[in-house]
Short mmCIF file of C-alpha atoms in Angstrom, two decimals:
data_model
loop_
_atom_site.label_atom_id
_atom_site.label_comp_id
_atom_site.label_asym_id
_atom_site.label_seq_id
_atom_site.Cartn_x
_atom_site.Cartn_y
_atom_site.Cartn_z
CA MET A 1 4.38 -19.79 -26.71
CA ASP A 2 3.79 -16.85 -24.45
CA ILE A 3 5.57 -13.62 -25.14
CA MET A 4 6.76 -10.63 -23.16
CA PRO A 5 7.61 -11.60 -19.60
CA PHE A 6 7.98 -8.65 -17.23
CA PRO A 7 10.89 -6.58 -18.55
CA LYS A 8 14.15 -6.55 -16.67
CA PRO A 9 14.48 -3.52 -14.37
CA PRO A 10 16.69 -0.71 -15.59
CA PRO A 11 20.09 -0.36 -13.99
CA VAL A 12 20.48 2.24 -11.26
CA ALA A 13 22.68 5.08 -12.50
CA PRO A 14 25.49 6.37 -10.35
CA ASN A 15 24.51 9.24 -8.01
CA SER A 16 20.89 8.47 -8.68
CA LEU A 17 19.96 8.16 -5.01
CA GLU A 18 19.71 11.93 -4.62
CA ILE A 19 17.56 12.22 -7.67
CA TRP A 20 15.22 9.47 -6.45
CA LEU A 21 15.04 11.00 -2.96
CA GLY A 22 14.06 14.31 -4.52
CA ASP A 23 11.21 13.00 -6.58
CA THR A 24 7.81 13.75 -5.08
CA ASP A 25 5.48 12.25 -7.66
CA ARG A 26 5.80 8.53 -8.37
CA ALA A 27 4.19 9.09 -11.76
CA GLU A 28 7.08 11.33 -12.82
CA VAL A 29 10.10 9.18 -12.06
CA GLY A 30 9.92 6.95 -15.15
CA ARG A 31 10.63 3.22 -14.89
CA GLU A 32 11.80 2.05 -11.51
CA ALA A 33 14.58 -0.39 -10.86
CA PHE A 34 12.43 -1.89 -8.08
CA PHE A 35 8.99 -2.27 -9.71
CA ARG A 36 7.31 -5.34 -8.18
CA GLY A 37 3.85 -6.95 -8.08
CA ARG A 38 0.89 -6.63 -10.46
CA ASP A 39 1.57 -10.06 -11.88
CA HIS A 40 -2.14 -10.74 -12.51
CA GLU A 41 -2.64 -7.40 -14.26
CA TYR A 42 0.43 -7.90 -16.36
CA GLY A 43 -0.72 -11.48 -17.16
CA VAL A 44 -3.91 -10.09 -18.67
CA PHE A 45 -1.82 -7.67 -20.79
CA GLN A 46 0.47 -10.47 -21.88
CA ASN A 47 -2.47 -12.75 -22.83
CA ALA A 48 -4.02 -9.99 -24.91
CA LEU A 49 -0.77 -9.46 -26.83
CA ASN A 50 -0.43 -13.19 -27.39
CA MET A 51 -3.83 -13.16 -29.06
CA LEU A 52 -2.68 -10.20 -31.25
CA MET A 53 0.45 -12.09 -32.24
CA TYR A 54 -1.64 -15.05 -33.28
CA GLY A 55 -3.77 -12.82 -35.49
CA ARG A 56 -6.85 -12.13 -33.37
CA VAL A 57 -7.57 -8.40 -33.89
CA GLY A 58 -10.49 -6.61 -32.33
CA GLY A 59 -12.29 -6.77 -29.03
CA GLY A 60 -9.26 -7.19 -26.84
CA THR A 61 -9.29 -3.71 -25.40
CA MET A 62 -7.92 -3.50 -21.83
CA ILE A 63 -8.88 -1.07 -19.09
CA PHE A 64 -6.66 -0.61 -16.02
CA GLN A 65 -8.28 1.74 -13.53
CA GLY A 66 -7.87 2.76 -9.90
CA ALA A 67 -7.54 5.57 -7.39
CA PRO A 68 -4.63 8.05 -7.60
CA GLY A 69 -1.51 6.39 -6.35
CA ALA A 70 -2.59 2.85 -7.31
CA GLY A 71 0.40 2.46 -9.63
CA LYS A 72 -1.34 2.74 -13.05
CA THR A 73 1.38 4.82 -14.69
CA ALA A 74 4.16 2.59 -13.32
CA LEU A 75 2.37 -0.50 -14.73
CA MET A 76 1.82 1.28 -18.05
CA GLN A 77 5.52 2.07 -18.31
CA GLU A 78 6.45 -1.54 -17.62
CA CYS A 79 4.01 -2.72 -20.35
CA MET A 80 5.38 -0.22 -22.84
CA GLU A 81 8.91 -1.40 -22.16
CA ALA A 82 7.81 -5.03 -22.56
CA VAL A 83 6.50 -4.20 -26.02
CA ARG A 84 9.84 -2.57 -26.99
CA GLN A 85 11.91 -5.47 -25.68
CA HIS A 86 9.92 -7.93 -27.78
CA SER A 87 10.27 -5.84 -30.97
CA THR A 88 12.63 -7.15 -33.69
CA PRO A 89 13.53 -6.01 -37.21
CA GLN A 90 11.55 -8.87 -38.67
CA GLU A 91 8.51 -8.31 -36.53
CA PRO A 92 8.37 -4.74 -34.99
CA TRP A 93 6.16 -4.20 -31.93
CA ILE A 94 5.38 -0.55 -31.44
CA PRO A 95 4.02 1.11 -28.24
CA VAL A 96 2.04 4.22 -29.11
CA LEU A 97 1.24 6.77 -26.43
CA VAL A 98 -1.92 8.67 -27.18
CA ARG A 99 -3.37 11.56 -25.13
CA PRO A 100 -7.08 11.15 -24.37
CA ASP A 101 -7.98 14.44 -26.12
CA MET A 102 -6.50 12.99 -29.34
CA LEU A 103 -9.17 10.27 -29.40
CA GLY A 104 -11.64 12.65 -31.01
CA SER A 105 -9.53 12.69 -34.16
CA ALA A 106 -8.63 9.71 -36.27
CA PRO A 107 -5.88 11.66 -38.09
CA ALA A 108 -4.32 12.66 -34.75
CA VAL A 109 -4.20 9.03 -33.59
CA ILE A 110 -2.85 7.83 -36.95
CA GLU A 111 -0.17 10.48 -36.87
CA ALA A 112 0.84 9.34 -33.35
CA MET A 113 0.97 5.74 -34.67
CA MET A 114 3.25 6.84 -37.56
CA GLU A 115 5.57 8.86 -35.34
CA ALA A 116 5.89 5.98 -32.83
CA THR A 117 6.60 3.55 -35.69
CA LYS A 118 9.29 5.89 -37.04
CA GLN A 119 10.89 6.13 -33.60
CA GLU A 120 10.82 2.35 -33.13
CA LEU A 121 12.38 1.61 -36.51
CA GLU A 122 15.12 4.17 -35.73
CA ARG A 123 15.69 2.42 -32.36
CA LEU A 124 15.91 -1.00 -34.08
CA ASP A 125 18.42 0.51 -36.54
CA ARG A 126 20.64 1.40 -33.59
CA VAL A 127 20.24 -1.88 -31.73
CA PHE A 128 20.45 -4.48 -34.47
CA PRO A 129 23.13 -4.86 -37.14
CA SER A 130 20.83 -5.53 -40.07
CA ARG A 131 20.68 -1.81 -40.88
CA VAL A 132 19.84 -2.06 -44.57
CA TYR A 133 16.70 -4.03 -43.94
CA ILE A 134 15.47 -1.71 -41.21
CA LEU A 135 16.35 1.42 -43.07
CA ARG A 136 14.41 0.20 -46.10
CA LYS A 137 11.37 -0.21 -43.80
CA LEU A 138 11.95 3.27 -42.39
CA LYS A 139 12.23 4.79 -45.88
CA ASN A 140 8.88 3.23 -46.88
CA LEU A 141 7.25 4.44 -43.69
CA LEU A 142 8.51 7.99 -44.23
CA ARG A 143 7.22 7.97 -47.78
CA GLY A 144 3.75 7.05 -46.48
CA PHE A 145 4.12 9.50 -43.61
CA SER A 146 4.94 12.39 -46.01
CA SER A 147 1.97 11.48 -48.18
CA PHE A 148 -0.26 11.48 -45.14
CA LEU A 149 1.02 14.82 -43.85
CA SER A 150 0.74 16.55 -47.29
CA SER A 151 -2.96 17.04 -46.62
CA ARG A 152 -2.61 17.46 -42.81
CA ASN A 153 -4.59 20.72 -42.58
CA TYR A 154 -7.47 19.03 -40.78
CA ASN A 155 -10.59 20.43 -39.21
CA VAL A 156 -12.00 17.54 -37.26
CA GLY A 157 -15.70 17.54 -36.47
CA ALA A 158 -18.43 14.96 -35.92
CA ARG A 159 -21.11 14.27 -38.48
CA ALA A 160 -22.92 10.94 -38.14
CA GLY A 161 -19.72 9.33 -36.90
CA GLU A 162 -17.62 10.73 -39.70
CA ILE A 163 -14.64 13.08 -39.62
CA GLU A 164 -14.74 16.24 -41.69
CA ILE A 165 -11.34 17.02 -43.28
CA SER A 166 -10.56 20.37 -44.92
CA ALA A 167 -7.46 20.16 -47.08
CA GLN A 168 -5.76 23.31 -48.45
CA SER A 169 -5.28 23.20 -52.17
CA GLU A 170 -1.78 24.39 -53.20
CA LEU A 171 -2.71 25.20 -56.76
CA ARG A 172 -5.86 27.27 -56.35
CA ASN A 173 -5.50 28.27 -52.71
CA THR A 174 -9.08 27.07 -52.14
CA GLN A 175 -10.66 24.96 -49.47
CA LYS A 176 -12.13 21.59 -50.39
CA SER A 177 -14.07 19.55 -47.82
CA LEU A 178 -14.07 15.81 -47.64
CA ASN A 179 -16.17 13.63 -45.36
CA ILE A 180 -14.25 10.47 -44.47
CA SER A 181 -15.16 8.01 -41.70
CA ALA A 182 -12.69 7.19 -38.97
CA GLU A 183 -12.66 3.63 -40.24
CA ALA A 184 -11.75 4.80 -43.75
CA ALA A 185 -9.01 7.03 -42.39
CA PHE A 186 -7.41 4.07 -40.61
CA ARG A 187 -7.95 1.73 -43.49
CA ASN A 188 -6.36 4.16 -45.99
CA THR A 189 -3.11 4.05 -44.04
CA ALA A 190 -3.13 0.34 -43.23
CA SER A 191 -0.38 -0.46 -45.76
CA ILE A 192 2.05 1.66 -43.83
CA PHE A 193 1.65 -0.61 -40.79
CA ASN A 194 1.91 -3.85 -42.77
CA ASN A 195 3.81 -6.61 -40.68
CA LYS A 196 3.85 -4.45 -37.58
CA HIS A 197 2.02 -4.82 -34.28
CA LEU A 198 0.86 -1.61 -32.58
CA VAL A 199 -0.23 -1.29 -28.95
CA ILE A 200 -2.08 1.92 -28.22
CA PHE A 201 -1.60 3.23 -24.63
CA VAL A 202 -3.92 5.92 -23.36
CA ASP A 203 -3.02 7.40 -19.95
CA GLU A 204 -5.46 9.53 -17.85
CA ALA A 205 -8.22 7.88 -19.93
CA GLN A 206 -10.90 9.20 -17.59
CA ASN A 207 -10.47 12.51 -19.45
CA THR A 208 -11.50 11.02 -22.80
CA PRO A 209 -13.88 13.50 -24.45
CA ILE A 210 -17.34 12.06 -25.11
CA SER A 211 -18.36 12.95 -28.62
CA GLU A 212 -19.45 11.36 -31.88
CA SER A 213 -15.99 11.59 -33.39
CA THR A 214 -14.47 9.97 -30.27
CA LYS A 215 -16.98 7.14 -30.50
CA ALA A 216 -15.91 6.48 -34.10
CA VAL A 217 -12.22 6.36 -33.17
CA VAL A 218 -12.69 4.24 -30.05
CA SER A 219 -14.78 1.80 -32.14
CA CYS A 220 -11.95 1.49 -34.60
CA LEU A 221 -9.39 0.78 -31.87
CA HIS A 222 -11.68 -1.75 -30.18
CA GLU A 223 -13.23 -3.55 -33.12
CA GLY A 224 -10.06 -3.44 -35.20
CA VAL A 225 -9.43 -2.20 -38.73
CA GLN A 226 -8.65 -4.59 -41.57
CA GLY A 227 -4.98 -4.51 -42.33
CA ILE A 228 -3.78 -3.11 -39.02
CA SER A 229 -2.70 -5.34 -36.15
CA LEU A 230 -3.38 -3.22 -33.08
CA ILE A 231 -4.77 -3.40 -29.59
CA ALA A 232 -5.60 -0.63 -27.08
CA ALA A 233 -4.91 -0.33 -23.37
CA PHE A 234 -6.55 2.42 -21.39
CA PHE A 235 -5.15 3.56 -17.94
CA GLY A 236 -7.17 5.92 -15.84
CA LEU A 237 -9.03 6.71 -12.57
CA SER A 238 -11.75 4.63 -11.06
CA ASP A 239 -14.52 5.81 -13.44
CA THR A 240 -12.59 5.13 -16.67
CA GLU A 241 -14.78 2.16 -17.60
CA GLY A 242 -17.90 4.33 -17.31
CA VAL A 243 -16.44 7.06 -19.46
CA LEU A 244 -15.39 4.61 -22.20
CA ARG A 245 -18.85 2.99 -22.17
CA GLN A 246 -20.28 6.43 -22.89
CA CYS A 247 -17.88 6.49 -25.81
CA ASP A 248 -19.65 3.30 -27.09
CA LEU A 249 -16.87 0.91 -26.17
CA SER A 250 -18.94 -2.14 -26.90
CA ARG A 251 -18.75 -5.37 -24.96
CA PRO A 252 -15.25 -5.18 -23.54
CA LEU A 253 -14.30 -8.59 -21.96
CA ARG A 254 -14.88 -8.54 -18.19
CA ASP A 255 -11.50 -10.11 -17.47
CA ARG A 256 -9.79 -7.26 -19.26
CA ILE A 257 -11.28 -4.59 -17.08
CA LEU A 258 -9.07 -4.46 -13.99
CA THR A 259 -9.22 -2.30 -10.93
CA LEU A 260 -5.83 -1.77 -9.23
CA GLU A 261 -6.04 -1.98 -5.49
CA THR A 262 -3.58 -2.61 -2.69
CA MET A 263 -0.80 -5.19 -3.20
CA SER A 264 -0.01 -8.00 -0.78
CA GLN A 265 2.41 -7.74 2.10
CA GLU A 266 4.82 -9.99 0.18
CA GLU A 267 4.67 -7.74 -2.95
CA ALA A 268 5.22 -4.59 -0.91
CA ALA A 269 8.15 -6.17 0.90
CA SER A 270 9.58 -7.28 -2.44
CA ALA A 271 9.37 -3.76 -3.83
CA ILE A 272 11.02 -2.23 -0.74
CA GLN A 273 13.69 -5.00 -0.79
CA GLY A 274 14.31 -3.87 -4.40
CA VAL A 275 14.95 -0.34 -3.17
CA PHE A 276 17.45 -1.55 -0.55
CA ASP A 277 19.18 -3.72 -3.07
CA ALA A 278 19.33 -1.01 -5.78
CA TYR A 279 20.86 1.55 -3.42
CA GLU A 280 22.86 -0.91 -1.36
CA PHE A 281 21.13 -0.23 1.96
CA ASN A 282 22.78 -3.23 3.69
CA GLY A 283 23.08 -4.31 7.32
CA PRO A 284 22.11 -7.04 9.77
CA ASP A 285 18.74 -5.38 10.48
CA GLN A 286 17.73 -5.03 6.82
CA ALA A 287 14.97 -7.67 6.94
CA THR A 288 13.42 -5.91 9.95
CA TRP A 289 13.45 -2.57 8.13
CA VAL A 290 11.87 -4.09 5.02
CA ASP A 291 9.05 -5.84 6.89
CA GLU A 292 8.22 -2.83 8.99
CA LEU A 293 8.12 -0.49 6.03
CA ALA A 294 6.01 -2.90 4.08
CA ARG A 295 3.44 -3.04 6.87
CA LEU A 296 3.41 0.72 7.08
CA SER A 297 2.74 0.98 3.35
CA GLN A 298 -0.37 -1.23 3.58
CA GLY A 299 0.52 -2.38 0.03
CA TRP A 300 -0.54 0.87 -1.55
CA PRO A 301 1.96 1.67 -4.41
CA GLN A 302 2.21 5.37 -3.61
CA HIS A 303 2.88 4.53 0.03
CA ILE A 304 5.44 1.94 -0.89
CA ASN A 305 7.34 4.68 -2.66
CA SER A 306 6.89 7.32 0.07
CA VAL A 307 7.89 5.06 3.02
CA ALA A 308 10.88 3.81 1.03
CA VAL A 309 11.90 7.43 0.36
CA ALA A 310 11.52 8.25 4.04
CA ALA A 311 13.79 5.32 4.91
CA GLY A 312 16.28 6.38 2.31
CA GLN A 313 16.42 9.90 3.67
CA VAL A 314 17.05 8.63 7.25
CA ILE A 315 19.67 6.12 6.03
CA GLN A 316 21.50 8.68 3.87
CA LYS A 317 21.48 11.22 6.72
CA ASN A 318 23.14 8.68 8.94
CA GLY A 319 25.85 7.57 6.60
CA GLY A 320 24.16 4.40 5.34
CA SER A 321 23.44 2.99 8.77
CA LEU A 322 20.60 0.53 9.38
CA GLN A 323 20.70 0.65 13.13
CA SER A 324 17.49 -0.46 14.81
CA ASP A 325 17.06 2.86 16.67
CA LEU A 326 16.93 4.69 13.32
CA LEU A 327 14.05 2.53 12.10
CA GLN A 328 11.59 4.39 14.28
CA GLN A 329 12.68 7.66 12.79
CA ALA A 330 12.03 6.23 9.33
CA VAL A 331 8.62 4.99 10.34
CA GLU A 332 7.58 8.37 11.85
CA LEU A 333 8.75 10.15 8.71
CA GLY A 334 6.87 7.60 6.56
CA LYS A 335 3.67 8.27 8.60
CA GLU A 336 4.09 12.03 8.04
CA LYS A 337 4.48 11.52 4.30
CA LYS A 338 1.28 9.38 4.28
CA LYS A 339 -0.60 12.16 6.07
CA GLN A 340 0.76 14.78 3.58
CA TYR A 341 -0.59 12.52 0.79
CA TYR A 342 -4.04 12.29 2.40
CA TYR A 343 -4.12 16.10 2.95
CA THR A 344 -3.35 16.54 -0.76
CA ARG A 345 -6.12 14.11 -1.83
CA LEU A 346 -8.58 15.77 0.51
CA LYS A 347 -7.69 19.21 -0.75
CA ALA A 348 -8.47 18.07 -4.27
CA CYS A 349 -12.11 17.44 -3.32
CA SER A 350 -14.82 19.99 -4.08
CA GLY A 351 -16.95 19.13 -1.07
CA ARG A 352 -16.72 20.00 2.60
CA VAL A 353 -14.30 18.03 4.79
CA TRP A 354 -16.97 16.97 7.25
CA VAL A 355 -18.75 15.05 4.45
CA TYR A 356 -15.81 12.84 3.75
CA LYS A 357 -15.29 12.24 7.52
CA GLU A 358 -18.94 11.14 7.76
CA LEU A 359 -18.58 8.89 4.71
CA ALA A 360 -15.55 7.20 6.30
CA LYS A 361 -17.36 6.75 9.59
CA VAL A 362 -20.41 5.09 7.90
CA ALA A 363 -18.15 2.94 5.75
CA GLY A 364 -16.27 1.85 8.86
CA ASP A 365 -19.51 0.70 10.45
CA SER A 366 -20.65 -1.12 7.28
CA ASN A 367 -17.78 -3.54 6.49
CA GLY A 368 -16.00 -0.79 4.58
CA LEU A 369 -18.74 -0.34 1.90
CA LEU A 370 -20.97 2.55 1.06
CA SER A 371 -24.03 2.34 -1.17
CA TRP A 372 -24.94 5.01 -3.71
CA ASP A 373 -27.99 5.84 -1.57
CA GLU A 374 -25.88 6.31 1.53
CA ILE A 375 -23.60 8.66 -0.29
CA ASP A 376 -26.66 10.52 -1.64
CA ASN A 377 -28.06 10.94 1.88
CA ILE A 378 -24.87 11.94 3.63
CA SER A 379 -23.86 14.53 1.03
CA GLU A 380 -27.36 15.92 0.40
CA ARG A 381 -27.20 19.08 2.61
CA MET A 382 -23.74 20.02 1.25
CA ARG A 383 -24.66 19.28 -2.36
CA ASN A 384 -27.78 21.38 -2.20
CA LYS A 385 -25.78 24.36 -1.04
CA MET A 386 -23.20 23.87 -3.80
CA GLY A 387 -25.61 22.84 -6.57
CA LEU A 388 -24.00 19.48 -7.16
CA SER A 389 -25.73 16.26 -8.24
CA THR A 390 -24.85 13.02 -6.44
CA ASN A 391 -23.12 11.65 -9.54
CA ASP A 392 -21.04 14.87 -9.89
CA PHE A 393 -20.07 14.64 -6.21
CA LEU A 394 -19.21 11.00 -6.63
CA THR A 395 -17.10 11.56 -9.73
CA ASP A 396 -15.16 14.25 -7.89
CA ALA A 397 -14.57 11.87 -4.95
CA LEU A 398 -13.38 9.12 -7.31
CA HIS A 399 -10.98 11.45 -9.11
CA ALA A 400 -9.61 12.71 -5.76
CA GLY A 401 -9.05 9.19 -4.61
CA VAL A 402 -11.24 9.50 -1.51
CA LEU A 403 -13.53 6.75 -2.82
CA MET A 404 -13.31 3.96 -5.32
CA GLU A 405 -15.96 1.56 -6.65
CA SER A 406 -16.16 -1.94 -5.18
CA LYS A 407 -15.10 -4.75 -7.48
CA SER A 408 -17.71 -7.10 -5.98
CA LEU A 409 -20.85 -4.92 -5.93
CA PRO A 410 -21.95 -2.35 -8.51
CA ASP A 411 -22.95 1.07 -7.08
CA TYR A 412 -21.03 0.37 -3.84
CA TYR A 413 -17.93 2.26 -2.91
CA LYS A 414 -15.13 2.24 -0.36
CA VAL A 415 -12.16 4.30 0.84
CA PRO A 416 -9.29 2.77 -1.14
CA ILE A 417 -6.68 2.65 1.68
CA PRO A 418 -7.49 1.52 5.19
CA SER A 419 -5.27 4.17 6.83
CA PHE A 420 -6.95 6.86 4.69
CA GLY A 421 -10.22 5.86 6.29
CA ASP A 422 -8.61 6.13 9.71
CA TYR A 423 -7.21 9.58 8.78
CA LEU A 424 -10.68 10.80 7.77
CA ARG A 425 -12.40 9.45 10.82
CA GLU A 426 -9.84 11.06 13.14
CA LEU A 427 -10.17 14.51 11.61
CA PRO A 428 -10.74 17.02 14.49
CA LEU A 429 -14.26 18.15 13.39
#
């Protein structure tokens, strides 16, 4: 039986409209009452967790990647909430948020797992009436946690895939060094996580440090450690898969490497309809507003949010009215917000603006796709002046969201949003 359908949206708090209208970064607003779409991506996540529930541990690592504004963080928050909603006192499911820089240290990841488990058991204690049962689990966890932390003075280094731990002796005040592999570090704490399922979430995974110690930890998360039921999900920019392969992520399943692109017109309209329903933007012209704003968003999650905010600002300013003559004001404000987003993305690039304009022009003449060689030729003069390699330039463009890799052809790239390509081609250069 499948588990974890998409979690129910959180209720909209009173007076939350002003807070929502004031948010400028979609990644900072937390879970949204109007999250929609991404059914395929969530289905991959759901299937992986089903396999974990049935005892298949190892090899199920998931990678969700995409350009800035593709909705990775929003999807991750929905997945984390789904894990929490499925958790019970008899079978706890624990979402563990791990920073990418922590992946170079097995003790750091284990400590995050322990802290997340502690928090989840405390939450279950508040939600369910069987307090004695849960508190006994929490007491056992804390005992193991205290034992683990008693030698927590770690110096983590890399030596043939092992982690060097220096533990301070309380009796003689001397240092003693132990070499323990990442696998042994996880295995030694496995009993603490008995009868628990842990889902490791790594956001901004493109920043994962590439080192021998990271390779050892990533291997444990991917291959699995005997005695720990866990699975990992990495969320990051468009080159996340390449970074994790450099960290020796071996043979991830192709259907669990997903690139988030634009959503359909129907999904965009559903999300905007959710905004109108959540904040009671009602009127006879509501359907016209929703359809027009969905078209303006082009299905890009960041744009869905910005055009919905633009509409909300116009509606609020006019006392909740959805008159047809106000729709054009909302559309023009939405277009301005899109341009501001493109300006911000372009400003994040290290190269000269004319290069990106030229890339967009060539892509527009080539069915939207650019080969690595075309990017190399177009950027050559600028790169020579700045001392950049083609791969460095390309990585920078991917992180800025000007380009993203094609899902259908390796070493081919495209501008992720059609209107972004139009914006670049129309730059007055």
